[in-house]
Coordinates of C-alpha atoms and ligand atoms in Angstrom, one line a residue:
Chain C
M1047 CA -38.3 -10.8 -8.1
T1048 CA -35.7 -8.2 -8.9
A1049 CA -36.8 -4.6 -8.7
F1050 CA -34.9 -1.7 -10.1
E1051 CA -35.3 1.5 -12.1
V1052 CA -34.5 2.0 -15.8
N1053 CA -34.5 5.6 -17.1
G1054 CA -36.7 6.6 -14.1
R1055 CA -39.2 3.9 -14.7
K1056 CA -39.7 1.2 -12.0
V1057 CA -39.5 -2.4 -13.2
D1058 CA -39.9 -5.6 -11.3
L1059 CA -39.0 -8.8 -13.0
E1060 CA -38.4 -12.5 -12.3
V1061 CA -34.8 -13.0 -13.6
D1062 CA -32.8 -16.1 -14.2
P1063 CA -29.6 -15.8 -12.2
R1064 CA -27.7 -16.5 -15.4
E1065 CA -29.2 -13.4 -17.2
S1066 CA -27.0 -10.4 -17.7
L1067 CA -28.3 -6.8 -17.4
L1068 CA -27.8 -6.5 -21.1
A1069 CA -30.0 -9.5 -21.9
V1070 CA -32.7 -8.2 -19.6
L1071 CA -32.6 -4.7 -21.2
Q1072 CA -32.9 -6.1 -24.7
D1073 CA -35.0 -9.2 -24.4
R1074 CA -37.3 -8.4 -21.5
L1075 CA -37.6 -4.6 -21.6
H1076 CA -37.2 -4.2 -25.3
L1077 CA -34.6 -1.5 -25.0
Y1078 CA -32.5 -2.3 -28.0
G1079 CA -30.4 0.9 -27.9
T1080 CA -27.8 -0.8 -25.7
K1081 CA -25.8 -3.0 -28.0
K1082 CA -24.3 -6.4 -27.7
G1083 CA -20.8 -6.5 -29.2
C1084 CA -18.4 -9.0 -27.8
D1085 CA -20.5 -10.0 -24.7
H1086 CA -17.2 -10.4 -22.8
G1087 CA -16.5 -6.9 -21.5
Q1088 CA -14.0 -6.1 -24.2
C1089 CA -15.7 -3.7 -26.6
G1090 CA -17.8 -1.3 -24.5
A1091 CA -20.9 -1.4 -26.9
C1092 CA -23.1 -2.3 -24.0
T1093 CA -22.0 0.5 -21.6
V1094 CA -24.8 1.9 -19.4
H1095 CA -24.8 3.9 -16.1
L1096 CA -25.5 2.0 -12.9
D1097 CA -26.2 4.5 -10.0
G1098 CA -24.6 7.1 -12.1
R1099 CA -21.4 5.2 -13.0
R1100 CA -20.5 3.6 -16.3
V1101 CA -20.3 -0.2 -16.4
V1102 CA -20.5 -2.8 -19.1
S1103 CA -24.0 -4.4 -18.9
C1104 CA -22.8 -7.7 -20.5
L1105 CA -20.8 -8.6 -17.4
T1106 CA -23.3 -7.2 -14.9
L1107 CA -25.6 -9.9 -13.5
A1108 CA -29.3 -8.8 -13.7
S1109 CA -29.6 -10.0 -10.1
Q1110 CA -26.9 -7.5 -9.0
V1111 CA -29.0 -4.4 -10.0
E1112 CA -31.7 -5.0 -7.3
G1113 CA -32.7 -1.7 -5.9
R1114 CA -30.4 0.3 -8.2
E1115 CA -30.8 2.9 -11.0
V1116 CA -29.9 2.0 -14.6
R1117 CA -29.7 4.7 -17.3
T1118 CA -29.4 3.6 -20.9
I1119 CA -29.1 5.6 -24.2
E1120 CA -32.9 5.7 -24.3
G1121 CA -32.8 7.9 -21.2
V1122 CA -30.4 10.5 -22.6
A1123 CA -32.5 12.7 -24.9
G1124 CA -35.2 15.0 -23.5
E1125 CA -38.8 13.8 -23.0
D1126 CA -39.8 15.8 -26.2
G1127 CA -37.0 14.1 -28.2
T1128 CA -34.6 17.1 -28.0
L1129 CA -31.1 15.6 -28.3
H1130 CA -28.6 15.8 -25.5
P1131 CA -25.7 18.2 -26.3
L1132 CA -23.4 15.2 -26.6
Q1133 CA -25.7 13.5 -29.0
R1134 CA -25.8 16.7 -31.0
A1135 CA -22.0 16.9 -30.8
F1136 CA -21.6 13.4 -32.2
I1137 CA -23.6 14.5 -35.3
D1138 CA -21.7 17.8 -35.6
N1139 CA -18.4 16.1 -35.5
D1140 CA -19.2 13.1 -37.7
A1141 CA -18.4 10.8 -34.7
M1142 CA -19.8 7.7 -36.2
Q1143 CA -20.0 5.7 -39.4
C1144 CA -22.1 2.5 -39.0
G1145 CA -23.3 3.7 -35.6
Y1146 CA -23.3 0.4 -33.8
C1147 CA -20.9 1.4 -31.1
T1148 CA -22.4 4.9 -30.7
P1149 CA -24.8 4.3 -27.8
G1150 CA -21.9 2.9 -25.8
Q1151 CA -19.7 5.7 -26.8
I1152 CA -22.2 8.3 -25.7
M1153 CA -22.9 6.6 -22.4
S1154 CA -19.2 6.3 -21.8
G1155 CA -18.6 9.9 -23.0
L1156 CA -21.2 11.3 -20.6
A1157 CA -19.4 9.6 -17.8
C1158 CA -16.0 10.7 -19.0
I1159 CA -17.1 14.3 -18.9
A1160 CA -18.9 13.9 -15.5
E1161 CA -15.7 12.3 -14.0
G1162 CA -13.6 15.2 -15.2
H1163 CA -11.3 13.0 -17.3
T1164 CA -11.2 15.6 -20.2
G1165 CA -8.2 17.6 -19.1
D1166 CA -6.6 17.2 -22.5
D1167 CA -7.3 15.0 -25.5
D1168 CA -4.8 12.3 -24.4
E1169 CA -6.8 12.0 -21.2
I1170 CA -10.1 11.7 -23.2
R1171 CA -8.4 9.0 -25.3
E1172 CA -7.2 7.1 -22.2
Y1173 CA -10.6 7.2 -20.5
M1174 CA -12.5 6.3 -23.7
S1175 CA -10.2 3.4 -24.6
G1176 CA -12.8 0.9 -23.3
N1177 CA -15.1 1.7 -26.2
L1178 CA -13.9 0.3 -29.5
C1179 CA -15.1 1.7 -32.9
R1180 CA -14.3 -0.6 -35.7
C1181 CA -15.1 2.1 -38.3
G1182 CA -12.4 4.2 -36.7
A1183 CA -14.4 7.3 -35.9
Y1184 CA -12.1 8.0 -32.9
V1185 CA -11.0 11.5 -34.1
G1186 CA -14.7 12.6 -34.3
I1187 CA -15.5 11.0 -31.0
V1188 CA -12.8 12.9 -29.1
A1189 CA -13.8 16.1 -30.9
A1190 CA -17.5 15.6 -29.8
I1191 CA -16.5 15.0 -26.2
R1192 CA -14.2 18.0 -26.3
Q1193 CA -17.0 20.2 -27.7
V1194 CA -19.2 19.4 -24.7
A1195 CA -16.5 19.3 -22.0
G1196 CA -15.2 22.8 -23.1
P1197 CA -11.6 23.7 -24.0
A1198 CA -8.6 21.6 -22.9
E1199 CA -6.8 22.7 -19.8
A1200 CA -3.7 24.7 -20.6
Chain K
M567 CA -24.2 -21.9 -18.8
R568 CA -24.6 -24.2 -15.9
S569 CA -27.4 -23.0 -13.6
F570 CA -26.5 -21.7 -10.1
T571 CA -28.1 -20.1 -7.1
Y572 CA -27.4 -16.4 -6.3
T573 CA -27.4 -14.9 -2.9
A574 CA -26.3 -11.4 -1.7
P575 CA -25.6 -11.6 2.0
T576 CA -25.4 -8.4 4.0
S577 CA -22.5 -9.1 6.3
V578 CA -19.1 -10.8 6.2
A579 CA -20.3 -13.4 8.7
D580 CA -23.3 -14.2 6.5
A581 CA -21.1 -14.4 3.4
V582 CA -18.7 -16.9 5.1
A583 CA -21.6 -18.9 6.4
A584 CA -23.3 -18.9 2.9
I585 CA -20.2 -20.1 1.1
A586 CA -19.7 -22.9 3.7
S587 CA -23.2 -24.2 3.4
A588 CA -23.3 -24.0 -0.4
G589 CA -20.6 -26.6 -0.9
P590 CA -17.2 -26.8 -2.6
Q591 CA -18.4 -25.5 -6.0
A592 CA -19.7 -22.3 -4.6
R593 CA -17.8 -19.1 -5.4
F594 CA -17.6 -15.6 -4.1
F595 CA -18.7 -13.1 -6.7
A596 CA -17.6 -9.4 -6.7
G597 CA -17.4 -7.3 -9.9
G598 CA -17.9 -10.4 -12.0
T599 CA -15.5 -9.2 -14.7
T600 CA -13.4 -12.4 -14.4
L601 CA -16.0 -14.8 -13.1
F602 CA -19.1 -14.0 -15.2
D603 CA -16.8 -13.7 -18.3
L604 CA -15.4 -17.2 -17.7
M605 CA -18.8 -18.7 -16.8
K606 CA -20.1 -17.6 -20.3
L607 CA -17.2 -19.5 -21.8
G608 CA -17.9 -22.6 -19.7
V609 CA -14.4 -22.3 -18.1
E610 CA -15.9 -21.6 -14.7
R611 CA -18.9 -23.6 -13.6
P612 CA -19.9 -22.6 -10.1
S613 CA -23.0 -24.2 -8.4
A614 CA -23.7 -21.1 -6.3
L615 CA -22.6 -17.4 -6.3
V616 CA -22.3 -15.5 -3.0
D617 CA -22.2 -11.8 -4.0
V618 CA -19.9 -9.7 -1.9
S619 CA -19.8 -6.7 -4.1
R620 CA -22.2 -4.6 -2.0
L621 CA -21.0 -5.4 1.5
G622 CA -20.5 -1.9 2.8
E623 CA -18.0 -3.1 5.4
L624 CA -15.8 -4.4 2.5
E625 CA -15.9 -1.2 0.5
V626 CA -13.9 1.0 2.9
I627 CA -10.8 2.9 1.7
D628 CA -8.7 4.3 4.5
T629 CA -5.4 5.9 3.5
S630 CA -5.1 8.1 6.6
G631 CA -3.3 5.6 8.9
D632 CA 0.3 5.8 10.1
D633 CA 1.1 2.1 9.6
H634 CA -1.0 0.9 6.7
L635 CA -3.1 2.0 3.7
V636 CA -6.3 -0.1 4.0
F637 CA -8.3 -1.1 1.0
G638 CA -11.5 -3.1 1.7
A639 CA -11.8 -6.2 -0.5
S640 CA -14.7 -4.8 -2.5
A641 CA -13.4 -1.3 -3.0
R642 CA -13.5 -0.6 -6.7
M643 CA -10.4 -0.3 -8.8
A644 CA -11.6 3.2 -10.0
D645 CA -12.1 4.5 -6.5
V646 CA -8.7 3.3 -5.2
A647 CA -7.0 4.8 -8.3
A648 CA -8.7 8.2 -7.5
D649 CA -7.8 8.3 -3.8
P650 CA -5.8 11.5 -3.2
V651 CA -3.2 9.9 -1.0
V652 CA -2.7 7.0 -3.5
L653 CA -2.4 9.5 -6.3
R654 CA 0.1 11.7 -4.5
D655 CA 2.2 9.3 -2.5
Y656 CA 1.9 5.9 -4.3
P657 CA 2.1 6.4 -8.1
V658 CA 3.0 2.7 -8.4
L659 CA -0.4 1.8 -7.1
A660 CA -2.4 4.5 -9.0
E661 CA -0.7 3.6 -12.3
S662 CA -1.2 -0.1 -11.8
L663 CA -4.9 0.6 -11.6
W664 CA -5.6 3.2 -14.2
R665 CA -3.4 1.5 -16.7
A666 CA -5.5 -1.7 -16.3
A667 CA -8.7 -2.6 -18.1
S668 CA -11.2 0.3 -18.9
Q669 CA -13.0 2.8 -16.7
Q670 CA -16.2 0.8 -17.1
L671 CA -14.5 -2.3 -15.8
R672 CA -12.7 -0.5 -13.1
N673 CA -16.0 0.8 -11.8
M674 CA -17.1 -2.8 -11.5
A675 CA -14.0 -4.7 -10.6
T676 CA -12.9 -5.0 -7.0
V677 CA -9.3 -4.8 -5.6
A678 CA -9.7 -8.3 -4.1
G679 CA -11.2 -9.9 -7.2
N680 CA -8.3 -8.4 -9.1
L681 CA -5.9 -10.5 -7.1
L682 CA -7.6 -13.7 -8.1
Q683 CA -8.2 -12.9 -11.8
R684 CA -7.3 -15.8 -14.1
T685 CA -4.8 -15.9 -17.0
R686 CA -5.7 -14.5 -20.4
C687 CA -3.9 -17.4 -22.2
P688 CA -6.2 -17.9 -25.2
Y689 CA -6.1 -21.7 -24.8
F690 CA -7.3 -21.5 -21.2
R691 CA -10.3 -19.5 -22.4
D692 CA -11.3 -21.9 -25.1
E693 CA -12.9 -25.2 -24.4
L694 CA -11.8 -26.6 -27.7
Y695 CA -8.2 -26.9 -26.7
P696 CA -6.4 -29.0 -24.1
C697 CA -5.3 -27.0 -21.1
N698 CA -3.7 -28.3 -17.9
K699 CA -5.0 -25.3 -15.9
R700 CA -8.6 -25.6 -17.1
R701 CA -8.7 -29.5 -17.2
P702 CA -5.8 -31.0 -15.2
G703 CA -3.9 -33.6 -17.2
S704 CA -5.4 -32.7 -20.6
G705 CA -2.1 -31.2 -21.9
C706 CA -1.0 -27.7 -23.0
A707 CA -2.1 -26.3 -26.3
A708 CA 0.2 -23.3 -26.0
R709 CA 3.3 -25.5 -26.0
D710 CA 2.9 -26.1 -29.8
G711 CA 0.7 -23.1 -30.4
I712 CA 0.7 -19.3 -30.3
D713 CA 2.6 -18.8 -27.0
R714 CA 3.6 -15.1 -27.7
G715 CA 1.8 -14.0 -24.5
S716 CA 3.2 -16.8 -22.3
A717 CA 5.5 -16.3 -19.3
V718 CA 9.3 -16.7 -19.3
L719 CA 9.8 -16.8 -15.5
G720 CA 8.3 -19.3 -13.1
T721 CA 7.3 -21.6 -16.0
G722 CA 6.6 -25.3 -15.6
D723 CA 6.3 -28.3 -17.8
A724 CA 2.6 -28.4 -17.4
C725 CA 1.8 -24.7 -17.9
S726 CA 3.6 -21.4 -18.7
A727 CA 0.5 -19.1 -18.8
A728 CA 1.3 -15.5 -17.8
F729 CA -0.3 -14.0 -14.7
A730 CA -2.3 -11.1 -16.3
G731 CA -2.8 -8.6 -13.4
D732 CA -1.1 -5.3 -12.7
W733 CA -2.3 -4.2 -9.3
P734 CA -1.0 -7.5 -7.6
V735 CA 2.5 -6.7 -9.0
A736 CA 2.5 -3.2 -7.5
L737 CA 1.2 -4.7 -4.2
L738 CA 4.0 -7.3 -4.2
A739 CA 6.6 -4.6 -4.6
L740 CA 5.2 -2.8 -1.6
D741 CA 5.1 -5.9 0.7
A742 CA 1.3 -5.8 1.0
V743 CA -0.7 -8.4 2.9
V744 CA -4.3 -9.6 2.7
D745 CA -6.6 -10.3 5.7
V746 CA -8.8 -13.4 5.1
V747 CA -11.8 -14.6 7.0
G748 CA -13.0 -18.2 6.8
P749 CA -15.0 -20.8 8.8
R750 CA -11.8 -21.5 10.7
G751 CA -11.2 -17.9 11.7
E752 CA -9.1 -15.0 10.4
R753 CA -5.6 -15.0 9.1
T754 CA -3.2 -12.8 7.2
V755 CA -1.4 -13.9 4.0
T756 CA 1.5 -11.9 2.5
L757 CA 1.3 -11.1 -1.2
A758 CA 4.5 -13.1 -1.6
D759 CA 2.6 -16.2 -0.3
L760 CA -0.7 -15.6 -2.0
H761 CA 0.1 -16.7 -5.6
V762 CA 1.9 -19.9 -6.4
E763 CA 3.9 -21.1 -9.4
P764 CA 2.1 -23.7 -11.7
G765 CA 4.4 -26.6 -11.0
D766 CA 2.5 -29.9 -11.6
T767 CA -0.8 -28.3 -10.5
P768 CA -1.4 -25.2 -12.7
D769 CA -5.1 -25.3 -11.7
R770 CA -4.1 -24.2 -8.3
E771 CA -3.1 -20.5 -8.5
H772 CA -3.2 -19.3 -5.0
S773 CA -3.0 -20.4 -1.4
L774 CA -6.5 -19.5 -0.2
A775 CA -9.1 -22.1 0.5
P776 CA -12.4 -21.8 -1.5
D777 CA -14.3 -20.8 1.6
E778 CA -11.9 -18.1 2.6
L779 CA -13.0 -14.5 2.0
I780 CA -10.5 -11.7 1.5
V781 CA -11.7 -8.8 3.6
R782 CA -9.0 -6.2 3.1
I783 CA -5.6 -5.5 1.6
R784 CA -3.1 -3.7 3.7
V785 CA -0.1 -1.8 2.3
P786 CA 2.7 -0.8 4.8
V787 CA 3.2 3.0 4.7
T788 CA 6.6 3.7 3.1
P789 CA 8.5 6.8 1.8
A790 CA 9.4 4.6 -1.2
G791 CA 5.9 5.2 -2.5
R792 CA 6.8 8.7 -3.7
G793 CA 9.7 7.3 -5.7
S794 CA 7.7 4.8 -7.5
T795 CA 6.2 3.8 -10.9
Y796 CA 4.3 1.1 -12.6
L797 CA 5.5 0.9 -16.2
K798 CA 3.4 -1.2 -18.4
I799 CA 4.4 -2.2 -22.0
R800 CA 1.7 -3.5 -24.3
D801 CA 0.7 -4.0 -27.9
R802 CA -1.4 -0.8 -27.8
E803 CA -1.0 2.3 -25.6
S804 CA -4.2 1.7 -23.6
Y805 CA -6.7 -1.0 -22.7
A806 CA -4.4 -4.0 -23.1
F807 CA -2.8 -6.5 -20.9
A808 CA 1.0 -6.2 -20.2
L809 CA 3.5 -7.9 -22.4
A810 CA 6.0 -6.8 -19.7
S811 CA 5.6 -4.5 -16.7
A812 CA 7.7 -3.4 -13.8
A813 CA 6.7 -2.0 -10.4
V814 CA 9.6 -0.1 -8.9
A815 CA 9.8 1.9 -5.7
V816 CA 13.0 3.5 -4.3
T817 CA 14.3 5.8 -1.7
L818 CA 17.6 7.8 -2.2
T819 CA 20.1 9.1 0.3
G820 CA 20.9 12.8 0.2
G821 CA 23.8 12.0 -2.1
G822 CA 21.6 10.3 -4.7
V823 CA 22.5 6.8 -3.7
V824 CA 19.7 4.2 -4.0
E825 CA 19.0 3.4 -0.3
E826 CA 16.1 1.0 -0.7
C827 CA 14.7 -0.6 -3.8
R828 CA 11.8 -2.9 -4.6
I829 CA 11.2 -4.4 -8.0
A830 CA 8.4 -6.6 -9.2
L831 CA 7.5 -7.8 -12.6
G832 CA 4.3 -8.5 -14.5
G833 CA 3.5 -9.9 -17.9
V834 CA 6.6 -12.1 -18.1
A835 CA 5.9 -14.5 -15.2
T836 CA 3.4 -17.1 -14.1
R837 CA 2.7 -15.2 -10.9
P838 CA 3.5 -11.6 -9.7
W839 CA 7.2 -11.8 -9.6
R840 CA 9.6 -10.2 -7.1
A841 CA 13.1 -9.6 -8.5
Y842 CA 15.3 -9.6 -5.4
A843 CA 18.6 -10.0 -7.3
A844 CA 17.7 -6.9 -9.4
E845 CA 17.0 -5.0 -6.2
R846 CA 20.5 -5.9 -4.9
A847 CA 22.1 -4.9 -8.2
V848 CA 21.1 -1.2 -7.6
T849 CA 21.0 -0.9 -3.8
G850 CA 23.8 1.1 -2.3
R851 CA 24.9 2.9 -5.4
P852 CA 23.7 5.8 -7.6
L853 CA 21.6 4.8 -10.5
S854 CA 23.3 4.9 -13.9
A855 CA 22.3 3.6 -17.3
E856 CA 24.7 0.7 -16.6
T857 CA 23.3 -0.3 -13.2
A858 CA 19.8 0.0 -14.5
R859 CA 20.6 -2.3 -17.3
A860 CA 22.4 -4.7 -15.0
A861 CA 19.3 -4.7 -12.7
G862 CA 17.1 -5.6 -15.8
E863 CA 19.4 -8.4 -16.7
A864 CA 19.4 -9.7 -13.1
A865 CA 15.6 -9.6 -13.1
L866 CA 15.3 -11.8 -16.2
A867 CA 18.2 -14.2 -15.4
G868 CA 16.9 -17.7 -15.6
A869 CA 14.2 -16.9 -18.0
R870 CA 13.0 -19.8 -20.2
P871 CA 11.4 -18.7 -23.5
G872 CA 8.9 -20.8 -25.5
N873 CA 8.5 -20.6 -29.3
L874 CA 7.3 -17.0 -29.9
N875 CA 7.9 -15.1 -26.6
A876 CA 11.7 -14.9 -26.4
F877 CA 11.3 -11.1 -27.1
K878 CA 9.9 -10.8 -23.6
I879 CA 13.4 -11.3 -22.1
E880 CA 14.9 -8.2 -23.5
L881 CA 11.6 -6.3 -23.3
G882 CA 11.5 -7.2 -19.6
E883 CA 15.1 -6.1 -19.0
R884 CA 14.5 -2.7 -20.6
T885 CA 11.2 -2.2 -18.8
V886 CA 12.9 -2.7 -15.5
A887 CA 15.7 -0.3 -16.5
E888 CA 13.3 2.4 -17.7
A889 CA 11.0 2.0 -14.6
L890 CA 14.1 2.4 -12.4
R891 CA 15.0 5.6 -14.2
I892 CA 11.4 7.0 -13.6
A893 CA 11.3 5.9 -10.0
V894 CA 14.7 7.5 -9.2
E895 CA 13.8 10.7 -10.9
R896 CA 10.6 10.9 -8.8
A897 CA 12.4 10.0 -5.6
G898 CA 14.8 12.9 -6.3
R899 CA 12.1 15.5 -6.6
Ligands
LIG293 C1 -11.7 -6.7 -21.3 C2 -10.9 -6.8 -20.0 C3 -9.7 -6.2 -19.8 C4 -9.0 -6.3 -18.7 N1 -7.7 -5.7 -18.6 C5 -7.0 -5.8 -17.4 C6 -5.7 -5.2 -17.3 O1 -5.2 -4.6 -18.2 N2 -5.0 -5.4 -16.1 C7 -5.6 -6.1 -15.1 O2 -5.0 -6.2 -14.0 N3 -6.8 -6.6 -15.2 C8 -7.5 -6.5 -16.3 N4 -8.7 -7.1 -16.4 C9 -9.2 -8.0 -15.3 C10 -10.0 -7.3 -14.3 O3 -9.2 -6.3 -13.7 C11 -10.4 -8.4 -13.3 O4 -11.4 -9.2 -14.0 C12 -11.0 -7.8 -12.1 O5 -10.1 -7.1 -11.3 C13 -11.6 -8.9 -11.2 O6 -12.3 -8.3 -10.1 P1 -13.9 -8.6 -9.9 O7 -14.3 -7.9 -8.7 O8 -14.6 -8.3 -11.2 O9 -13.8 -10.2 -9.6 P2 -14.8 -11.4 -9.9 O10 -14.8 -11.7 -11.3 O11 -16.1 -11.1 -9.2 O12 -14.0 -12.5 -9.1 C14 -12.7 -13.0 -9.5 C15 -12.3 -14.1 -8.6 O13 -12.0 -13.6 -7.3 C16 -12.8 -14.3 -6.4 N5 -13.1 -13.3 -5.3 C17 -13.7 -12.0 -5.6 N6 -13.8 -11.3 -4.4 C18 -13.2 -12.1 -3.5 C19 -13.0 -12.0 -2.0 N7 -13.3 -10.8 -1.4 N8 -12.4 -13.0 -1.4 C20 -12.1 -14.1 -2.0 N9 -12.3 -14.4 -3.3 C21 -12.8 -13.3 -4.0 C22 -14.0 -14.8 -7.1 O14 -14.5 -16.0 -6.5 C23 -13.3 -15.2 -8.4 O15 -12.7 -16.4 -8.4 C24 -9.5 -7.0 -17.6 C25 -10.7 -7.6 -17.7 C26 -11.4 -7.5 -18.9 C27 -12.8 -8.2 -19.0

C-alpha cells in the first residue's frame, strides 16, 4: 500500500509500480483538475506540488510519493469556494483561452511566486517556461503572476 | 510498459545490494525524468527499479570546502543552481543548470541522473525507426533522415546522436570527478573518462557498470570559476536543448593576459567535449575578437556534418568566441 496526502486528505492505495502520480490522481482519486498534456514532462499541464515544490506528475511514479504531501489545483481555492488571489488574477488578466493548461499554469505560478522568481517579467517568463500554452495567453499569465507577486524590482 | 519491481532502499549499502540481487536489467531510479519518460516509450525496459532519490546521504550539497565543491548524487538540479557559492563563484555551473529543462523538472532531476541522461535524437525515442543506439545493429534512421540536431564532433559510422546535457559540459570544463560505489568497492572516475564516443557500440554511452552507484560529484575549487559562463544557444530562448553550447572558465594575469583557460562544448558533440586546442589558442595572450574567433575555429576543427546540421559548425565557433568574451569580462571584474 502507498500512503500519502492529497490536499490535506489522507489516502492509502494499492498502486501498480507502473502508475504515474498523474494517473492515480485522475483515475483512482477522480481529481481531474490536473491535466494530461504530453505525458512526457514537456508541457507542464500536469504540474502539482510535492512537499511544497512544483513537479510534473506525469513523470513522478506514484510509488515515489509514499509518505509525502501532494497539492493539486483542487486544493488551491478556500473551503467555501473563494478563489485564491492567483486564480482571481488569471480571470482579471484574461490569462487563458481554452483553459486546458490553466491548472498547471496556476500550480507553477504559485511556486514561481513562493520561490521568489518574480524579480522582473523576464524572470517570470524564464521560470514559467515549463508550462506551454498553445492558445498563447502568455502575456496575460505573466500579468496575473505580476499582479499577485507585487511590482517588479527596480 | 513492461512490469517491474520497485524498491526504495534507505542506505547506499542497501541500494548497491538491491541492484546486485535484482540482476542485470535492474536500474537505479532517481528523478525519473529520463528513465520513466523512456520507459513510457518502450525504449527503456528495466525489470526492477531501485529508487535512490530519497537517500538523505546522497542529497548533501557542501560548497564550503577548500579543495572541492561536493554535490551528492541525488541533490536536485534546482537546489544546486540556488546554492549561494555556486551562484557567486561558479556561474558556469549555475547557468548550466538553470538554463536546462524547467523548474518543475529541476525540482525532480538529480545531478547524477543528469550525467546519465540519454540523447534526444527523435529516432532513438521512436520504436518505429531503426536505431543502433536503441537496438544495436538495426541501422541509423537519422543518416537519411532529419539530422538537424545531430552531432558534428565525435561522430561515428553507427551513430551521430548529440549528447543532450548541459551540466556535464560545465563539469567537464572544471575537471570534476564522480565517486562511485559498487559491489566491488569504491572508485573515482573523472568526467573526462565517464562518457564515451559511440564508435561501433553506440548503445554504450559511459564507463560505469550497471551495478555501480554514483554517490557524489566533486568539483575542484578554482579561481577560474568566477571568470566563467555557460552559453547555450537554442531554437527558443528558454526550455529547449542546446543546438550549441560552450562552458568557458578563465583566469587573467594583472595585465589582462589569459593565464588559464578551459573550454568544453555541448550540443555539437556525441559526448561532453573538451576543446584543448581551443584552450591553447587563447592561453598566454590577451583576448581579442581575433583570438576568440581562432579559438572557436580550433574547437570545431575536424567537425563532420551530416545532411542538415552543417550550420552547427559556424554556430559552435561563434558560441565559443562569445562565451570567451563573457568569461574574460567576468574574470576582469
Ligand atoms: C522536457 C525535458 C526537457 C529537458 N531539458 C533539458 C535541458 O535543457 N538540459 C539538460 O541538461 N537536460 C534536460 N532534460 C533532461 C533532464 O535534465 C534529465 O532527464 C535529468 O537530469 C535526469 O536526472 P534524473 O534524476 O531524473 O534521472 P533518472 O531519469 O532517474 O535516471 C537517469 C539515468 O541515470 C541513472 N542514475 C540515476 N541516478 C544514478 C546514480 N546515483 N548512480 C548511477 N546511475 C544513476 C538511471 O539508472 C538512469 O539510467 C530535460 C528533460 C525533459 C523531460
